[in-house]
Tab-separated table of C-alpha atoms in Angstrom:
chain	number	residue	atom	x	y	z
A	1	ILE	CA	82.608	99.592	129.814
A	2	LEU	CA	85.546	101.968	129.625
A	3	GLU	CA	85.383	102.046	125.813
A	4	GLU	CA	81.626	102.694	125.923
A	5	GLU	CA	82.251	105.713	128.141
A	6	THR	CA	85.055	107.163	126.022
A	7	ASN	CA	83.964	106.158	122.536
A	8	LYS	CA	80.824	108.239	122.024
A	9	ARG	CA	80.264	107.474	118.323
A	10	LEU	CA	80.495	103.732	118.893
A	11	LYS	CA	78.006	103.963	121.756
A	12	GLU	CA	75.595	106.047	119.651
A	13	GLN	CA	75.694	103.602	116.753
A	14	TYR	CA	75.031	100.452	118.766
A	15	SER	CA	72.522	101.838	121.306
A	16	ASP	CA	68.765	101.361	120.940
A	17	HIS	CA	67.208	104.057	118.787
A	18	MET	CA	64.053	104.704	116.802
A	19	ILE	CA	63.711	105.979	113.222
A	20	LEU	CA	60.421	107.622	112.244
A	21	GLY	CA	60.579	109.692	109.088
A	22	LEU	CA	59.932	110.267	105.428
A	23	ASN	CA	61.770	109.172	102.297
A	24	TYR	CA	61.421	110.557	98.778
A	25	SER	CA	63.075	108.951	95.739
A	26	ILE	CA	63.244	109.869	92.080
A	27	ILE	CA	64.675	107.760	89.252
A	28	PHE	CA	65.292	108.805	85.650
A	29	SER	CA	66.606	106.709	82.769
A	30	ASN	CA	66.472	107.191	79.008
A	31	GLN	CA	67.651	103.677	78.180
A	32	GLU	CA	65.905	102.093	75.214
A	33	THR	CA	64.726	98.501	75.190
A	34	THR	CA	67.386	97.535	72.650
A	35	GLY	CA	70.169	98.818	74.924
A	36	LEU	CA	72.293	99.744	71.888
A	37	LYS	CA	72.461	103.525	72.369
A	38	ASN	CA	74.175	105.796	74.849
A	39	PHE	CA	71.986	106.492	77.841
A	40	GLU	CA	71.954	108.053	81.306
A	41	TYR	CA	70.602	106.927	84.645
A	42	PHE	CA	69.955	109.137	87.684
A	43	ARG	CA	68.617	108.301	91.130
A	44	ALA	CA	68.155	110.641	94.109
A	45	ASN	CA	66.996	109.786	97.620
A	46	ILE	CA	66.164	112.311	100.343
A	47	GLU	CA	65.275	111.107	103.833
A	48	THR	CA	64.371	112.922	107.054
A	49	SER	CA	63.634	111.545	110.500
A	50	GLY	CA	62.365	112.842	113.836
A	51	ASN	CA	61.282	116.354	112.822
A	52	LEU	CA	57.555	115.978	113.519
A	53	LEU	CA	58.146	114.296	116.876
A	54	TYR	CA	60.676	116.923	117.909
A	55	GLY	CA	58.268	119.684	116.947
A	56	LEU	CA	55.466	118.123	118.995
A	57	ASN	CA	57.744	117.539	121.980
A	58	SER	CA	58.907	121.150	121.867
A	59	LEU	CA	55.372	122.488	121.422
A	60	PHE	CA	53.969	120.622	124.420
A	61	GLY	CA	57.070	121.040	126.579
A	62	SER	CA	57.799	117.341	126.952
A	63	SER	CA	60.436	116.357	129.480
A	64	LYS	CA	63.824	115.134	128.276
A	65	SER	CA	65.897	112.185	129.403
A	66	PRO	CA	68.751	112.706	131.911
A	67	GLU	CA	71.088	112.877	128.896
A	68	GLY	CA	69.082	115.768	127.465
A	69	TYR	CA	67.152	114.056	124.645
A	70	TYR	CA	63.504	113.377	123.849
A	71	GLU	CA	62.315	109.784	123.869
A	72	LEU	CA	59.316	107.836	122.605
A	73	VAL	CA	58.161	104.840	124.704
A	74	GLY	CA	61.488	104.983	126.495
A	75	VAL	CA	63.658	104.948	123.360
A	76	ARG	CA	65.506	107.962	122.004
A	77	TYR	CA	64.461	108.718	118.440
A	78	SER	CA	66.893	109.733	115.698
A	79	GLN	CA	66.751	113.128	114.019
A	80	TYR	CA	68.676	113.701	110.814
A	81	VAL	CA	68.518	114.490	107.125
A	82	ARG	CA	70.137	112.147	104.615
A	83	ALA	CA	70.529	112.470	100.835
A	84	ASP	CA	72.338	110.479	98.172
A	85	PHE	CA	72.678	110.953	94.419
A	86	ASP	CA	73.706	108.315	91.875
A	87	PHE	CA	74.428	109.421	88.278
A	88	ARG	CA	75.558	106.949	85.613
A	89	GLN	CA	76.400	107.267	81.924
A	90	TYR	CA	76.746	104.417	79.459
A	91	TYR	CA	78.593	104.834	76.171
A	92	MET	CA	78.250	102.204	73.461
A	93	MET	CA	81.294	101.577	71.296
A	94	LYS	CA	81.045	101.555	67.497
A	95	ASN	CA	80.825	97.783	67.383
A	96	ARG	CA	77.737	97.992	69.664
A	97	LYS	CA	79.155	95.112	71.716
A	98	SER	CA	81.605	96.920	73.987
A	99	SER	CA	80.646	99.764	76.308
A	100	LEU	CA	82.086	102.266	78.748
A	101	ALA	CA	80.200	102.908	82.000
A	102	THR	CA	80.840	105.771	84.416
A	103	ARG	CA	79.237	106.432	87.801
A	104	ILE	CA	79.323	109.339	90.248
A	105	TYR	CA	77.915	108.806	93.727
A	106	VAL	CA	77.515	111.494	96.415
A	107	GLY	CA	76.006	110.888	99.832
A	108	LEU	CA	75.541	113.163	102.854
A	109	GLY	CA	73.952	112.586	106.256
A	110	LEU	CA	73.546	115.342	108.850
A	111	PRO	CA	72.400	114.628	112.453
A	112	TYR	CA	70.997	117.470	114.539
A	113	LEU	CA	68.981	118.402	117.671
A	114	ASN	CA	67.927	115.003	119.062
A	115	SER	CA	70.890	113.135	117.515
A	116	GLU	CA	74.647	113.532	117.504
A	117	GLU	CA	75.349	110.664	115.105
A	118	ILE	CA	73.648	109.176	112.050
A	119	PRO	CA	72.080	105.803	112.984
A	120	TYR	CA	74.410	102.929	112.208
A	121	GLU	CA	72.153	101.392	109.549
A	122	ARG	CA	71.727	104.753	107.769
A	123	GLY	CA	75.435	105.579	107.597
A	124	PHE	CA	77.560	105.352	104.447
A	125	TYR	CA	80.245	102.737	103.872
A	126	ALA	CA	82.899	101.908	101.276
A	127	GLY	CA	84.327	98.584	100.210
A	128	GLY	CA	82.668	95.398	99.031
A	129	ALA	CA	81.080	94.125	95.834
A	130	ASN	CA	79.199	97.303	94.903
A	131	GLY	CA	81.788	100.027	95.418
A	132	MET	CA	85.541	100.419	96.080
A	133	ARG	CA	86.012	96.775	95.179
A	134	GLY	CA	89.676	96.721	96.195
A	135	TRP	CA	88.605	96.672	99.855
A	136	ALA	CA	86.570	94.182	101.868
A	137	PHE	CA	83.054	95.116	102.973
A	138	ARG	CA	83.020	98.299	105.136
A	139	THR	CA	86.803	98.357	105.696
A	140	LEU	CA	87.765	101.563	103.842
A	141	GLY	CA	88.072	104.931	105.588
A	142	PRO	CA	86.790	107.087	106.952
A	143	GLY	CA	89.210	109.732	105.685
A	144	SER	CA	92.827	108.826	106.436
A	145	PHE	CA	91.954	106.823	109.545
A	146	ASN	CA	94.516	104.078	110.078
A	147	GLY	CA	93.500	101.575	112.734
A	148	THR	CA	93.462	97.873	113.447
A	149	ASP	CA	90.030	97.736	115.081
A	150	GLN	CA	87.446	95.261	113.854
A	151	TYR	CA	84.502	97.681	113.821
A	152	GLU	CA	82.674	98.198	110.554
A	153	ARG	CA	83.596	101.665	109.344
A	154	ILE	CA	80.693	104.052	108.832
A	155	GLY	CA	80.686	107.681	107.694
A	156	ASP	CA	78.365	110.640	107.165
A	157	ILE	CA	79.792	111.676	103.771
A	158	HIS	CA	80.454	109.474	100.759
A	159	LEU	CA	82.109	110.384	97.456
A	160	GLU	CA	82.825	107.815	94.759
A	161	TYR	CA	83.601	107.600	91.050
A	162	ASN	CA	83.652	104.378	89.011
A	163	LEU	CA	84.885	103.770	85.477
A	164	GLU	CA	84.369	100.423	83.756
A	165	TYR	CA	85.059	99.134	80.242
A	166	ARG	CA	82.986	96.107	79.258
A	167	PHE	CA	83.708	93.882	76.276
A	168	PRO	CA	82.458	90.559	74.856
A	169	ILE	CA	84.545	87.396	75.065
A	170	TYR	CA	82.258	84.667	73.810
A	171	ASN	CA	78.478	84.555	73.540
A	172	PHE	CA	77.060	85.363	77.014
A	173	PHE	CA	80.567	85.489	78.544
A	174	HIS	CA	81.887	89.076	78.916
A	175	GLY	CA	84.864	90.761	80.510
A	176	ALA	CA	85.407	94.079	82.289
A	177	ILE	CA	88.283	96.315	83.348
A	178	PHE	CA	87.506	98.930	85.989
A	179	ALA	CA	88.799	101.583	88.399
A	180	ASP	CA	87.146	102.886	91.580
A	181	LEU	CA	88.000	106.156	93.324
A	182	GLY	CA	86.396	107.354	96.553
A	183	ASN	CA	86.106	107.288	100.314
A	184	ILE	CA	83.816	108.065	103.238
A	185	TRP	CA	84.224	110.696	105.966
A	186	THR	CA	82.614	111.689	109.254
A	187	TYR	CA	80.912	115.061	109.533
A	188	ASN	CA	82.209	115.779	113.051
A	189	GLN	CA	85.507	114.892	114.675
A	190	SER	CA	85.245	111.287	115.876
A	191	GLU	CA	87.007	109.538	118.767
A	192	THR	CA	86.321	106.248	117.021
A	193	PHE	CA	87.945	107.285	113.752
A	194	PRO	CA	90.764	109.845	114.232
A	195	ASN	CA	91.582	111.705	110.981
A	196	GLY	CA	88.237	110.614	109.581
A	197	GLN	CA	86.599	114.056	109.506
A	198	PHE	CA	85.850	115.681	106.151
A	199	LYS	CA	87.937	118.804	105.577
A	200	PHE	CA	88.080	120.792	102.352
A	201	ASN	CA	91.826	121.370	102.602
A	202	ARG	CA	92.679	117.672	102.587
A	203	PHE	CA	89.772	115.450	101.444
A	204	TYR	CA	91.186	115.248	97.900
A	205	LYS	CA	94.364	113.708	99.374
A	206	GLU	CA	92.255	110.990	100.995
A	207	ILE	CA	90.693	109.634	97.807
A	208	ALA	CA	91.420	105.903	97.664
A	209	THR	CA	91.864	104.121	94.319
A	210	ASP	CA	91.687	100.532	93.145
A	211	LEU	CA	92.039	98.776	89.804
A	212	GLY	CA	90.584	95.451	88.770
A	213	PHE	CA	89.078	93.146	86.192
A	214	GLY	CA	86.086	90.885	86.161
A	215	PHE	CA	83.802	88.564	84.251
A	216	ARG	CA	80.123	88.951	83.399
A	217	PHE	CA	77.751	86.118	82.584
A	218	ASP	CA	74.915	87.818	80.731
A	219	PHE	CA	71.832	85.571	80.712
A	220	GLN	CA	69.549	88.377	79.488
A	221	PHE	CA	67.130	88.205	82.423
A	222	PHE	CA	69.994	88.573	84.943
A	223	ILE	CA	73.775	89.100	84.982
A	224	PHE	CA	76.129	87.104	87.200
A	225	ARG	CA	79.271	89.079	88.090
A	226	ILE	CA	82.726	88.141	89.432
A	227	ASP	CA	85.291	90.883	90.139
A	228	PHE	CA	88.917	90.915	91.233
A	229	ALA	CA	90.474	94.180	92.450
A	230	ALA	CA	93.479	95.484	94.362
A	231	PRO	CA	94.119	98.816	96.140
A	232	ILE	CA	96.428	101.197	94.274
A	233	VAL	CA	96.156	104.248	96.548
A	234	ASP	CA	95.338	103.589	100.219
A	235	SER	CA	93.918	106.640	101.986
A	236	SER	CA	95.076	105.415	105.404
A	237	TYR	CA	98.676	106.100	104.277
């Protein structure tokens, strides 16, 4: 109970809430069916929640909860804007069998008016099989936070860059060498994650880095992937 009273972000993330909003996505790729030429891939997602409800509540002068927020059927609804951008480039080597893949990912979530925190399930995380592979799932960051708690670490800002060289070994069996650089941050100062707030004068010092290698089993209709990675630069230090 004491932690719930003092740890506002943790309470916000695990309390009941409602998400009612809109999501717009766009995807572009100039990859050819042969897959033997350089190509680019771009995906953008923009999501908003709670704006229409807040406007209606304000227009009709609806009463707020004792905490000062609007609710719908007794549950506070979330209000935020969230956007993420994923840009990838693939370069084929001269032998047309090896390739170099790069990826830049940027994510930003901003709560306002009826919310003070991004909902837990809409927050950004780092670590795991799909990004910052030198860390376990949701254990990196935010910022230079250094703690021993067991909470999954969530942020409002996400920056990441991946570089991977892929090469054939035998038939459908391929190898890869890669590096990941990135981290997550909170938008506001957080009691849950001290030193986790994004600040322009230090965020570049909090970029974590890992190196690794892996194997790819390319069965044409799907690819099975195994990666091994280790942290090289730990942002918490």
